[in-house]
Amino acid sequence: MANWFITGVSSGLGLALARAALARGDAVVGTVRAQADAERFTALAPGRAHAMKLDVTDEAAVQVVVRTAESLVGPLDYIVNNAGRGFTGAVEETSLADARALLEVNLLGPLAVIKAALPAMRRRRAGHIVNVTSVSGLAAWHGTAIYGATKFALECLGRTLAQEVAPLGIKVTNVAPGGLRTAFSADRLPGADPVIADYAATAHLARRVLQDKHGSEPGCPDLAAQAILAALDEPEPPLVLLLGEDALHYAERELGELAAQFDRWQGYTLAIAAEAAQAAQ
């Protein structure tokens, strides 16, 4: 039996992953924001499903909740940074206050959880940290710059962390889903306000596309949860796990376009060699 700590288990992928882990007999400590969600979660598997209220932007509370989780179920085998929120809007439209708030939830919150969990994992020389990023953290899409920036940053954080903790027996996996059939794209999706008409044909499309596809996204959260469990059980689990055909499509397209840019402009790239400048003098 494994012990899990998963942020954001009220709904969506976090809840699906928690249910899948509980179904195979594991213990899960999941964080929620509301008492009603806590009661529903603990009822899933009394004695193995533990809900704790947490705002991931409260660093002191994160430390307390992680330590309490360890006292409830024992050493935490998996830490899953799933809690987060979306945001749409053009770069120019987005206030710095909204950008800071999103960074607090989507990047600094996971960082606080990681920092709280690592000391015990280092002592045991074991553990697995899982960061739920997004294909938007690999492929830029107009209208999602600030959201994507938080996920790009979380991608870098996770991959860099993997290099730092590999010698300590700790594993890291970034999970990058595409569209999942959850409440993520519902009408409550935050967005920039006021809007600027000049971005109607670019940045504003993102919100319309997300809302139009709500309820018909290509990915199933329950199957995504099963894929995550299976991947994490592999002897050498992935560093980056894309989830969904759409995620694979957009990530491969982005990488291909970047490779083409690198090739096209490599003359300028290589023209700055200091040795060549010295030889020409």
Short mmCIF file of C-alpha atoms in Angstrom, two decimals:
data_model
loop_
_atom_site.label_atom_id
_atom_site.label_comp_id
_atom_site.label_asym_id
_atom_site.label_seq_id
_atom_site.Cartn_x
_atom_site.Cartn_y
_atom_site.Cartn_z
CA MET A 1 0.00 0.00 0.00
CA ALA A 2 1.30 3.43 -0.95
CA ASN A 3 0.62 6.75 0.76
CA TRP A 4 -0.40 9.73 -1.37
CA PHE A 5 -0.65 13.45 -0.74
CA ILE A 6 -2.70 15.11 -3.50
CA THR A 7 -3.62 18.79 -3.61
CA GLY A 8 -6.98 19.74 -5.06
CA VAL A 9 -9.11 16.59 -4.76
CA SER A 10 -12.52 18.28 -4.79
CA SER A 11 -13.03 17.56 -8.49
CA GLY A 12 -11.35 16.93 -11.82
CA LEU A 13 -8.08 15.08 -12.27
CA GLY A 14 -7.16 15.35 -8.59
CA LEU A 15 -10.32 13.57 -7.52
CA ALA A 16 -10.00 10.98 -10.30
CA LEU A 17 -6.41 10.19 -9.29
CA ALA A 18 -7.36 9.94 -5.63
CA ARG A 19 -10.21 7.56 -6.42
CA ALA A 20 -7.94 5.38 -8.56
CA ALA A 21 -5.32 5.19 -5.79
CA LEU A 22 -7.98 4.38 -3.18
CA ALA A 23 -9.47 1.71 -5.43
CA ARG A 24 -6.23 -0.24 -5.36
CA GLY A 25 -5.97 -0.04 -1.58
CA ASP A 26 -3.70 2.96 -1.13
CA ALA A 27 -4.14 5.73 1.43
CA VAL A 28 -4.72 9.28 0.23
CA VAL A 29 -4.51 12.58 2.03
CA GLY A 30 -6.23 15.09 -0.22
CA THR A 31 -6.52 18.84 0.18
CA VAL A 32 -9.75 20.75 -0.37
CA ARG A 33 -10.99 24.30 0.11
CA ALA A 34 -14.49 23.64 1.52
CA GLN A 35 -15.77 21.52 4.39
CA ALA A 36 -18.47 19.91 2.24
CA ASP A 37 -15.79 18.68 -0.15
CA ALA A 38 -13.82 17.28 2.78
CA GLU A 39 -16.81 15.27 3.98
CA ARG A 40 -17.50 13.86 0.52
CA PHE A 41 -13.87 12.89 0.08
CA THR A 42 -13.45 11.06 3.39
CA ALA A 43 -16.62 9.10 2.64
CA LEU A 44 -14.93 7.55 -0.41
CA ALA A 45 -12.86 5.19 1.74
CA PRO A 46 -13.24 5.73 5.50
CA GLY A 47 -9.91 5.19 7.22
CA ARG A 48 -7.87 5.56 4.01
CA ALA A 49 -9.24 8.79 2.53
CA HIS A 50 -8.26 11.80 4.59
CA ALA A 51 -9.26 15.33 3.62
CA MET A 52 -7.54 18.46 4.88
CA LYS A 53 -8.50 22.04 4.15
CA LEU A 54 -5.63 23.98 2.60
CA ASP A 55 -4.90 27.13 0.68
CA VAL A 56 -1.65 26.27 -1.13
CA THR A 57 -0.66 29.94 -1.17
CA ASP A 58 -0.31 29.85 2.63
CA GLU A 59 3.24 28.56 3.07
CA ALA A 60 2.99 28.09 6.83
CA ALA A 61 -0.24 26.12 6.44
CA VAL A 62 1.37 23.93 3.77
CA GLN A 63 4.14 22.96 6.19
CA VAL A 64 1.62 22.05 8.89
CA VAL A 65 -0.65 20.07 6.56
CA VAL A 66 2.21 18.02 5.07
CA ARG A 67 3.52 17.15 8.53
CA THR A 68 0.00 16.25 9.67
CA ALA A 69 -0.45 14.05 6.60
CA GLU A 70 2.72 12.16 7.49
CA SER A 71 1.45 11.62 11.02
CA LEU A 72 -1.89 10.35 9.70
CA VAL A 73 -0.73 7.78 7.15
CA GLY A 74 3.02 7.48 7.59
CA PRO A 75 5.77 8.28 5.08
CA LEU A 76 4.40 9.90 1.92
CA ASP A 77 5.34 7.92 -1.17
CA TYR A 78 3.73 10.26 -3.71
CA ILE A 79 3.31 14.02 -3.56
CA VAL A 80 0.99 15.28 -6.30
CA ASN A 81 0.83 19.00 -7.03
CA ASN A 82 -2.53 19.11 -8.74
CA ALA A 83 -4.25 22.19 -7.31
CA GLY A 84 -4.31 25.10 -9.71
CA ARG A 85 -6.56 27.33 -11.73
CA GLY A 86 -6.85 28.64 -15.25
CA PHE A 87 -6.91 32.13 -16.69
CA THR A 88 -7.43 33.64 -20.14
CA GLY A 89 -6.60 37.05 -21.52
CA ALA A 90 -4.15 38.89 -23.70
CA VAL A 91 -0.83 39.88 -22.17
CA GLU A 92 -1.74 43.57 -22.40
CA GLU A 93 -5.15 42.97 -20.81
CA THR A 94 -3.85 41.04 -17.80
CA SER A 95 -3.27 43.04 -14.65
CA LEU A 96 -0.14 42.43 -12.62
CA ALA A 97 -2.38 41.63 -9.65
CA ASP A 98 -4.07 38.82 -11.59
CA ALA A 99 -0.71 37.55 -12.83
CA ARG A 100 0.74 37.50 -9.30
CA ALA A 101 -2.32 35.70 -7.95
CA LEU A 102 -2.03 33.01 -10.62
CA LEU A 103 1.68 32.56 -9.97
CA GLU A 104 0.95 32.13 -6.26
CA VAL A 105 -1.47 29.27 -6.91
CA ASN A 106 0.08 27.54 -9.92
CA LEU A 107 3.81 27.87 -9.17
CA LEU A 108 4.60 29.05 -5.66
CA GLY A 109 1.97 26.77 -4.13
CA PRO A 110 3.53 23.64 -5.65
CA LEU A 111 6.97 24.93 -4.66
CA ALA A 112 5.81 25.27 -1.05
CA VAL A 113 4.48 21.69 -1.09
CA ILE A 114 7.73 20.36 -2.57
CA LYS A 115 9.84 22.18 0.02
CA ALA A 116 7.63 20.83 2.81
CA ALA A 117 7.84 17.24 1.55
CA LEU A 118 11.50 16.97 0.58
CA PRO A 119 13.17 16.80 4.02
CA ALA A 120 11.39 13.53 4.92
CA MET A 121 11.97 12.12 1.43
CA ARG A 122 15.67 12.95 1.64
CA ARG A 123 15.97 11.21 4.98
CA ARG A 124 14.33 8.08 3.54
CA ARG A 125 16.11 8.36 0.19
CA ALA A 126 12.76 7.59 -1.42
CA GLY A 127 9.64 9.27 -2.75
CA HIS A 128 8.07 10.52 -5.96
CA ILE A 129 6.96 14.09 -6.68
CA VAL A 130 4.33 14.53 -9.39
CA ASN A 131 3.56 17.96 -10.83
CA VAL A 132 0.41 18.42 -12.90
CA THR A 133 1.44 20.99 -15.49
CA SER A 134 -0.33 21.26 -18.86
CA VAL A 135 0.39 21.02 -22.54
CA SER A 136 0.11 24.82 -22.24
CA GLY A 137 3.39 24.56 -20.34
CA LEU A 138 5.00 23.12 -23.46
CA ALA A 139 3.14 24.84 -26.30
CA ALA A 140 2.30 28.55 -26.36
CA TRP A 141 -1.28 29.50 -27.25
CA HIS A 142 -2.50 33.08 -27.63
CA GLY A 143 -4.85 34.11 -24.87
CA THR A 144 -3.22 31.88 -22.26
CA ALA A 145 0.14 33.59 -21.76
CA ILE A 146 -0.01 34.04 -18.00
CA TYR A 147 -1.53 30.61 -17.34
CA GLY A 148 0.99 29.05 -19.72
CA ALA A 149 3.84 30.97 -18.10
CA THR A 150 2.99 29.41 -14.73
CA LYS A 151 2.95 25.96 -16.30
CA PHE A 152 6.16 26.57 -18.28
CA ALA A 153 7.75 27.56 -14.98
CA LEU A 154 6.40 24.48 -13.20
CA GLU A 155 7.76 22.32 -16.03
CA CYS A 156 11.22 23.84 -15.51
CA LEU A 157 10.94 23.52 -11.74
CA GLY A 158 10.05 19.84 -11.98
CA ARG A 159 12.70 18.93 -14.53
CA THR A 160 15.42 20.80 -12.65
CA LEU A 161 14.31 19.25 -9.37
CA ALA A 162 14.59 15.81 -10.98
CA GLN A 163 18.29 16.45 -11.67
CA GLU A 164 18.89 17.61 -8.10
CA VAL A 165 17.15 14.76 -6.28
CA ALA A 166 17.93 11.78 -8.54
CA PRO A 167 21.11 10.93 -6.58
CA LEU A 168 18.98 10.94 -3.42
CA GLY A 169 16.62 8.23 -4.65
CA ILE A 170 13.72 10.64 -5.27
CA LYS A 171 11.82 10.65 -8.56
CA VAL A 172 9.98 13.48 -10.32
CA THR A 173 7.33 13.30 -13.02
CA ASN A 174 5.62 16.21 -14.75
CA VAL A 175 2.16 15.28 -16.03
CA ALA A 176 1.04 17.48 -18.93
CA PRO A 177 -2.61 16.88 -19.85
CA GLY A 178 -4.46 18.21 -22.84
CA GLY A 179 -8.18 18.87 -22.61
CA LEU A 180 -9.89 16.78 -19.93
CA ARG A 181 -13.63 16.50 -19.43
CA THR A 182 -13.68 18.38 -16.11
CA ALA A 183 -15.06 21.68 -14.82
CA PHE A 184 -11.81 23.50 -15.71
CA SER A 185 -13.27 25.27 -18.76
CA ALA A 186 -16.66 26.11 -17.29
CA ASP A 187 -18.09 29.62 -17.24
CA ARG A 188 -16.31 30.35 -13.96
CA LEU A 189 -12.91 30.29 -15.71
CA PRO A 190 -11.23 33.56 -14.68
CA GLY A 191 -10.28 36.02 -17.38
CA ALA A 192 -8.83 39.48 -17.90
CA ASP A 193 -11.15 42.45 -17.56
CA PRO A 194 -11.59 44.85 -19.23
CA VAL A 195 -10.87 43.40 -22.65
CA ILE A 196 -9.33 45.15 -25.65
CA ALA A 197 -11.16 44.76 -28.96
CA ASP A 198 -7.94 44.52 -31.00
CA TYR A 199 -7.37 41.02 -29.56
CA ALA A 200 -10.73 39.60 -30.64
CA ALA A 201 -9.16 37.52 -33.42
CA THR A 202 -6.29 36.16 -31.31
CA ALA A 203 -6.27 36.16 -27.52
CA HIS A 204 -10.05 36.20 -27.11
CA LEU A 205 -10.41 33.00 -29.13
CA ALA A 206 -8.89 30.97 -26.30
CA ARG A 207 -11.75 31.64 -23.91
CA ARG A 208 -14.40 30.97 -26.56
CA VAL A 209 -12.74 27.72 -27.62
CA LEU A 210 -12.42 26.49 -24.03
CA GLN A 211 -16.02 27.30 -23.20
CA ASP A 212 -17.38 25.89 -26.47
CA LYS A 213 -15.55 22.61 -25.84
CA HIS A 214 -16.64 22.36 -22.20
CA GLY A 215 -18.22 18.96 -21.72
CA SER A 216 -16.79 17.57 -24.94
CA GLU A 217 -13.05 17.70 -24.21
CA PRO A 218 -11.21 14.71 -25.71
CA GLY A 219 -9.66 13.37 -22.50
CA CYS A 220 -11.32 11.29 -19.79
CA PRO A 221 -10.04 12.16 -16.29
CA ASP A 222 -10.60 8.62 -15.00
CA LEU A 223 -8.54 7.11 -17.82
CA ALA A 224 -5.95 9.83 -17.29
CA ALA A 225 -5.70 8.79 -13.65
CA GLN A 226 -5.21 5.16 -14.64
CA ALA A 227 -2.49 6.17 -17.11
CA ILE A 228 -0.70 8.16 -14.40
CA LEU A 229 -0.78 5.25 -11.96
CA ALA A 230 0.53 2.85 -14.58
CA ALA A 231 3.33 5.23 -15.62
CA LEU A 232 4.40 5.87 -12.05
CA ASP A 233 4.56 2.12 -11.43
CA GLU A 234 7.12 1.69 -14.21
CA PRO A 235 10.67 0.83 -13.07
CA GLU A 236 11.87 4.01 -14.76
CA PRO A 237 8.87 6.37 -14.72
CA PRO A 238 8.71 9.24 -17.22
CA LEU A 239 10.10 12.68 -16.54
CA VAL A 240 7.34 14.20 -18.68
CA LEU A 241 4.06 12.40 -19.32
CA LEU A 242 1.76 13.88 -21.95
CA LEU A 243 -1.89 12.92 -21.56
CA GLY A 244 -4.16 12.95 -24.59
CA GLU A 245 -3.84 12.94 -28.35
CA ASP A 246 -4.30 16.71 -28.37
CA ALA A 247 -1.46 17.16 -25.89
CA LEU A 248 0.83 15.05 -28.06
CA HIS A 249 -0.18 16.97 -31.19
CA TYR A 250 0.40 20.44 -29.75
CA ALA A 251 3.64 19.54 -27.98
CA GLU A 252 5.13 17.89 -31.07
CA ARG A 253 4.05 20.80 -33.27
CA GLU A 254 5.64 23.32 -30.91
CA LEU A 255 8.91 21.40 -30.71
CA GLY A 256 8.97 21.02 -34.49
CA GLU A 257 8.44 24.74 -35.03
CA LEU A 258 11.17 25.57 -32.54
CA ALA A 259 13.58 23.15 -34.23
CA ALA A 260 12.85 24.81 -37.57
CA GLN A 261 13.56 28.23 -36.06
CA PHE A 262 16.85 27.01 -34.62
CA ASP A 263 17.91 25.60 -37.98
CA ARG A 264 16.89 28.71 -39.93
CA TRP A 265 18.76 31.13 -37.73
CA GLN A 266 21.77 29.07 -36.75
CA GLY A 267 24.07 31.27 -38.82
CA TYR A 268 23.42 34.13 -36.42
CA THR A 269 23.50 31.73 -33.48
CA LEU A 270 27.00 30.53 -34.32
CA ALA A 271 28.32 33.93 -35.40
CA ILE A 272 29.10 35.08 -31.86
CA ALA A 273 31.99 32.72 -31.13
CA ALA A 274 34.66 34.65 -29.23
CA GLU A 275 37.44 32.52 -30.72
CA ALA A 276 36.44 33.48 -34.25
CA ALA A 277 36.47 37.18 -33.35
CA GLN A 278 39.93 36.89 -31.84
CA ALA A 279 41.25 35.00 -34.90
CA ALA A 280 39.98 37.77 -37.19
CA GLN A 281 41.87 40.49 -35.33
#
